[in-house]
Short mmCIF file of C-alpha atoms in Angstrom, two decimals:
data_model
loop_
_atom_site.label_atom_id
_atom_site.label_comp_id
_atom_site.label_asym_id
_atom_site.label_seq_id
_atom_site.Cartn_x
_atom_site.Cartn_y
_atom_site.Cartn_z
CA MET R 18 -78.65 216.73 178.11
CA PRO R 19 -76.38 219.82 178.14
CA LEU R 20 -72.97 219.44 177.17
CA HIS R 21 -70.00 219.23 179.84
CA GLN R 22 -65.97 219.20 178.76
CA ILE R 23 -62.56 218.07 179.91
CA THR R 24 -59.49 219.24 178.97
CA TYR R 25 -56.12 217.31 178.36
CA GLY R 26 -53.17 219.09 176.74
CA ASP R 27 -54.32 220.83 173.66
CA TYR R 28 -57.60 218.53 173.59
CA ILE R 29 -61.08 219.85 174.82
CA ILE R 30 -63.44 216.86 174.94
CA PRO R 31 -67.33 217.40 175.29
CA TYR R 32 -69.54 215.04 177.25
CA GLN R 33 -72.88 214.25 178.26
CA ILE R 34 -73.97 213.34 181.87
CA ASN R 35 -76.67 210.43 181.91
CA PRO R 36 -78.33 210.22 185.58
CA ASP R 37 -78.52 206.28 186.11
CA PRO R 38 -80.65 205.38 189.27
CA LYS R 39 -78.94 201.77 189.25
CA ARG R 40 -75.43 203.48 189.89
CA SER R 41 -74.51 204.23 193.71
CA ALA R 42 -71.10 205.05 193.99
CA ARG R 43 -69.20 205.48 190.92
CA ILE R 44 -69.35 206.67 187.23
CA ALA R 45 -69.15 204.87 183.89
CA ILE R 46 -67.70 206.53 180.87
CA HIS R 47 -68.92 205.39 177.37
CA VAL R 48 -67.18 206.41 174.21
CA ASP R 49 -69.16 205.70 171.31
CA PRO R 50 -68.12 204.78 167.96
CA ASP R 51 -68.52 208.20 166.32
CA GLY R 52 -66.45 209.50 169.13
CA SER R 53 -68.91 211.21 171.44
CA VAL R 54 -68.86 210.65 175.25
CA THR R 55 -71.52 209.82 177.85
CA VAL R 56 -71.00 209.27 181.40
CA ASP R 57 -73.31 207.29 183.59
CA ALA R 58 -73.44 208.74 186.98
CA PRO R 59 -75.73 208.32 190.22
CA PRO R 60 -78.31 210.76 190.22
CA GLU R 61 -77.02 212.74 193.32
CA PHE R 62 -73.77 213.40 191.91
CA ASP R 63 -73.72 217.07 190.97
CA PRO R 64 -71.98 217.99 187.61
CA ALA R 65 -68.79 219.03 189.55
CA THR R 66 -68.39 215.66 191.09
CA VAL R 67 -68.64 214.01 187.85
CA HIS R 68 -66.37 216.48 186.27
CA ILE R 69 -63.59 215.67 188.74
CA ALA R 70 -64.14 211.97 188.10
CA VAL R 71 -63.94 212.31 184.31
CA GLN R 72 -61.09 214.69 184.30
CA LYS R 73 -59.17 212.05 186.37
CA ARG R 74 -59.62 209.64 183.23
CA ALA R 75 -58.97 212.34 180.74
CA ARG R 76 -56.11 210.42 179.30
CA TRP R 77 -58.17 207.37 178.88
CA VAL R 78 -60.97 209.43 177.34
CA VAL R 79 -58.85 211.01 174.72
CA GLY R 80 -57.10 207.81 173.49
CA HIS R 81 -60.31 206.28 173.22
CA VAL R 82 -62.22 209.23 171.39
CA GLY R 83 -58.70 209.32 169.16
CA GLU R 84 -59.05 205.64 168.21
CA ALA R 85 -62.82 206.14 167.34
CA LEU R 86 -62.55 209.21 165.09
CA THR R 87 -59.60 207.18 163.44
CA ARG R 88 -61.59 204.20 162.66
CA PHE R 89 -64.25 206.88 161.07
CA ALA R 90 -61.83 208.57 159.03
CA HIS R 91 -61.78 205.93 156.01
CA VAL R 92 -65.66 205.84 155.96
CA ARG R 93 -67.25 208.08 153.31
CA PRO R 94 -70.77 208.45 152.55
CA ARG R 95 -71.99 206.36 149.43
CA GLU R 96 -72.39 208.06 146.19
CA TYR R 97 -75.09 205.09 144.97
CA VAL R 98 -73.29 204.71 141.30
CA SER R 99 -72.28 201.49 139.84
CA GLY R 100 -69.42 199.83 141.16
CA GLU R 101 -69.67 200.65 144.92
CA GLN R 102 -69.96 198.07 147.42
CA VAL R 103 -73.32 197.42 149.37
CA ILE R 104 -73.59 194.84 152.52
CA TYR R 105 -76.07 192.46 153.32
CA LEU R 106 -76.18 189.81 155.95
CA GLY R 107 -72.23 190.24 156.15
CA ARG R 108 -71.76 189.70 152.67
CA ARG R 109 -70.68 192.43 149.91
CA TYR R 110 -72.17 192.82 146.88
CA VAL R 111 -71.46 195.24 144.03
CA LEU R 112 -74.24 197.96 143.53
CA LYS R 113 -75.41 197.88 139.39
CA VAL R 114 -77.44 201.12 138.57
CA ILE R 115 -79.78 200.13 135.36
CA PRO R 116 -81.28 202.99 133.56
CA THR R 117 -84.72 202.56 132.12
CA ASN R 118 -87.31 204.21 130.72
CA GLU R 119 -89.85 201.85 131.94
CA LYS R 120 -91.40 201.59 135.13
CA PRO R 121 -88.30 200.39 137.18
CA ARG R 122 -88.61 196.90 138.61
CA PRO R 123 -88.02 196.01 142.40
CA VAL R 124 -84.27 196.03 143.81
CA ARG R 125 -83.05 192.54 143.55
CA LEU R 126 -80.20 190.56 144.54
CA LYS R 127 -78.78 188.63 141.28
CA GLY R 128 -75.46 186.65 141.82
CA ASN R 129 -72.95 188.97 143.44
CA ARG R 130 -74.80 192.13 142.27
CA LEU R 131 -77.52 194.27 143.64
CA GLU R 132 -79.43 195.62 140.73
CA VAL R 133 -81.17 198.94 140.92
CA GLU R 134 -83.35 200.03 138.08
CA THR R 135 -84.11 203.72 138.13
CA ARG R 136 -85.38 206.33 135.72
CA SER R 137 -83.31 209.13 137.15
CA ASP R 138 -79.49 209.35 137.63
CA ASP R 139 -80.29 211.36 140.69
CA PRO R 140 -78.34 209.57 143.51
CA ASP R 141 -81.31 210.53 146.09
CA ASP R 142 -83.38 208.18 144.03
CA ILE R 143 -81.39 205.29 143.84
CA LYS R 144 -80.37 205.90 147.74
CA GLY R 145 -84.25 205.80 148.56
CA ARG R 146 -84.84 202.43 146.61
CA VAL R 147 -81.92 200.68 148.60
CA ARG R 148 -82.98 202.02 151.80
CA ALA R 149 -86.52 200.64 151.24
CA TRP R 150 -85.09 197.27 150.06
CA TYR R 151 -83.17 197.07 153.13
CA ARG R 152 -86.11 198.15 155.16
CA VAL R 153 -88.21 195.22 153.50
CA LYS R 154 -85.72 192.72 154.21
CA ALA R 155 -85.01 193.74 157.56
CA ARG R 156 -88.42 193.27 158.53
CA ASP R 157 -88.87 189.98 156.85
CA TYR R 158 -85.73 188.50 158.16
CA PHE R 159 -86.08 189.92 161.84
CA VAL R 160 -89.66 188.79 162.20
CA LYS R 161 -88.57 185.21 161.33
CA ARG R 162 -85.46 185.33 163.89
CA ILE R 163 -87.67 186.74 166.66
CA THR R 164 -90.42 184.48 166.19
CA SER R 165 -87.84 181.32 166.30
CA ALA R 166 -85.86 182.63 168.84
CA ALA R 167 -89.00 183.64 171.21
CA GLY R 168 -90.22 180.00 170.51
CA GLN R 169 -87.12 178.69 172.31
CA LEU R 170 -86.81 180.88 175.44
CA PRO R 171 -88.75 179.40 178.62
CA TRP R 172 -89.37 182.96 179.84
CA ILE R 173 -91.15 184.26 176.53
CA ASP R 174 -94.91 183.00 176.30
CA ASP R 175 -95.89 185.10 173.36
CA VAL R 176 -93.93 186.54 170.35
CA PRO R 177 -93.22 190.27 171.35
CA GLN R 178 -94.32 193.15 169.04
CA PHE R 179 -91.55 194.31 167.07
CA ARG R 180 -90.62 197.31 164.75
CA LEU R 181 -88.11 198.86 162.74
CA MET R 182 -86.45 202.23 163.82
CA GLU R 183 -83.35 203.93 162.65
CA MET R 184 -80.80 204.76 165.70
CA ALA R 185 -77.66 206.60 165.60
CA LYS R 186 -76.14 204.56 168.76
CA GLN R 187 -78.22 201.32 169.09
CA TRP R 188 -78.77 198.20 167.27
CA GLY R 189 -82.05 197.67 169.18
CA SER R 190 -83.98 198.28 172.36
CA CYS R 191 -86.81 196.84 174.47
CA SER R 192 -89.38 198.70 176.10
CA PRO R 193 -90.64 198.21 179.63
CA ASP R 194 -93.79 196.85 178.03
CA GLY R 195 -92.23 194.40 176.05
CA TYR R 196 -91.94 196.01 172.68
CA ILE R 197 -88.86 195.21 170.54
CA VAL R 198 -87.02 197.90 168.27
CA LEU R 199 -84.55 196.94 165.82
CA ASN R 200 -82.32 199.46 163.73
CA PRO R 201 -82.82 198.47 160.07
CA HIS R 202 -78.94 198.94 159.43
CA LEU R 203 -78.51 195.62 161.40
CA ILE R 204 -79.74 193.63 158.28
CA LYS R 205 -76.21 194.55 156.89
CA ALA R 206 -74.59 192.64 159.85
CA PRO R 207 -73.26 188.69 159.85
CA ARG R 208 -76.26 186.36 160.77
CA GLU R 209 -74.41 185.61 164.07
CA CYS R 210 -74.45 189.34 165.11
CA ILE R 211 -77.91 189.52 164.26
CA GLU R 212 -78.63 186.58 166.55
CA TYR R 213 -76.73 188.31 169.37
CA VAL R 214 -78.86 191.47 169.35
CA ILE R 215 -81.82 189.78 168.93
CA LEU R 216 -80.80 187.42 171.99
CA HIS R 217 -79.83 190.44 173.65
CA GLU R 218 -83.17 192.18 173.34
CA LEU R 219 -85.34 189.31 174.16
CA ALA R 220 -83.09 188.66 177.29
CA HIS R 221 -84.50 192.11 178.64
CA LEU R 222 -87.97 190.84 178.90
CA LYS R 223 -86.77 188.89 181.70
CA HIS R 224 -84.12 191.16 183.20
CA HIS R 225 -84.48 194.66 182.19
CA ASP R 226 -80.82 195.90 183.32
CA HIS R 227 -77.50 194.71 182.13
CA GLY R 228 -76.64 193.32 185.65
CA ALA R 229 -74.84 189.94 186.22
CA GLU R 230 -78.45 187.88 185.69
CA PHE R 231 -79.02 189.48 182.50
CA TRP R 232 -75.46 188.66 181.04
CA MET R 233 -75.48 184.81 182.44
CA LEU R 234 -78.97 184.54 180.75
CA VAL R 235 -77.29 185.85 177.49
CA ASP R 236 -74.31 183.51 177.68
CA ARG R 237 -76.29 180.62 178.91
CA HIS R 238 -78.52 180.73 175.70
CA TYR R 239 -75.80 182.17 173.19
CA PRO R 240 -72.16 181.17 174.55
CA GLN R 241 -70.92 182.89 171.40
CA TRP R 242 -72.16 186.25 172.05
CA GLN R 243 -68.93 188.10 173.07
CA LYS R 244 -67.37 187.16 169.64
CA ALA R 245 -70.42 188.15 167.91
CA LYS R 246 -70.68 191.58 169.85
CA THR R 247 -66.91 192.26 169.28
CA GLU R 248 -67.31 191.46 165.50
CA LEU R 249 -70.35 193.80 165.54
CA ASP R 250 -68.45 196.68 167.25
CA THR R 251 -65.60 196.58 164.73
CA LEU R 252 -68.08 196.85 161.81
CA VAL R 253 -70.44 199.65 163.34
CA GLU R 254 -68.55 202.49 161.15
CA VAL R 255 -68.87 200.40 157.87
CA LEU R 256 -72.70 199.27 158.47
CA MET R 257 -74.09 202.65 159.73
CA VAL R 258 -72.89 204.52 156.68
CA GLU R 259 -75.01 205.50 154.07
#
């Protein structure tokens, strides 16, 4: 999608237009955790019409972009050295890098430590081992939770297919043919946040949009979803960083 931009004082804010067939009269502006801006608009709206509508809310957009960038300012890429913190299922552990001349043992949790054996002091090697460990843990945990949830939801007859895929701005998705995709970084989140995301995607097997009926369904089966979603939104910068 091509980038457009608005101005507000000394600020120039780029944004993308996403034609949304479900919208008929108004736009919806979304500021993502990384500060990027997307505008959902009725397909018949031309860019000039969208620009006028976004420019009217320029102050709101600038404020929310600023908040997002401020939250990101303290988040630094990991160096993958002993003493750093890693997160798993909402708990923080201390990374322990263990040099070895033998074949490295699999990454493992031991007490409050995540132990990573390596023949190399190359951070990329350690990062690769930690990433692989996260993916295995995510696959196993998500399969269990999807299977459990699917067995309790009346609109699901068979456990849907599932796969992992890293996504920059989504925790999960559900394809029209019922294929569930989850972001492996989600395994770092607290359990209740994972429960919310899984239910959210499974609810799309009944309602493919985010209309009122969809949210009523989510609320009926997970009344605490708003608290879990809020917590997940506040953690997104920390959970996504590598």
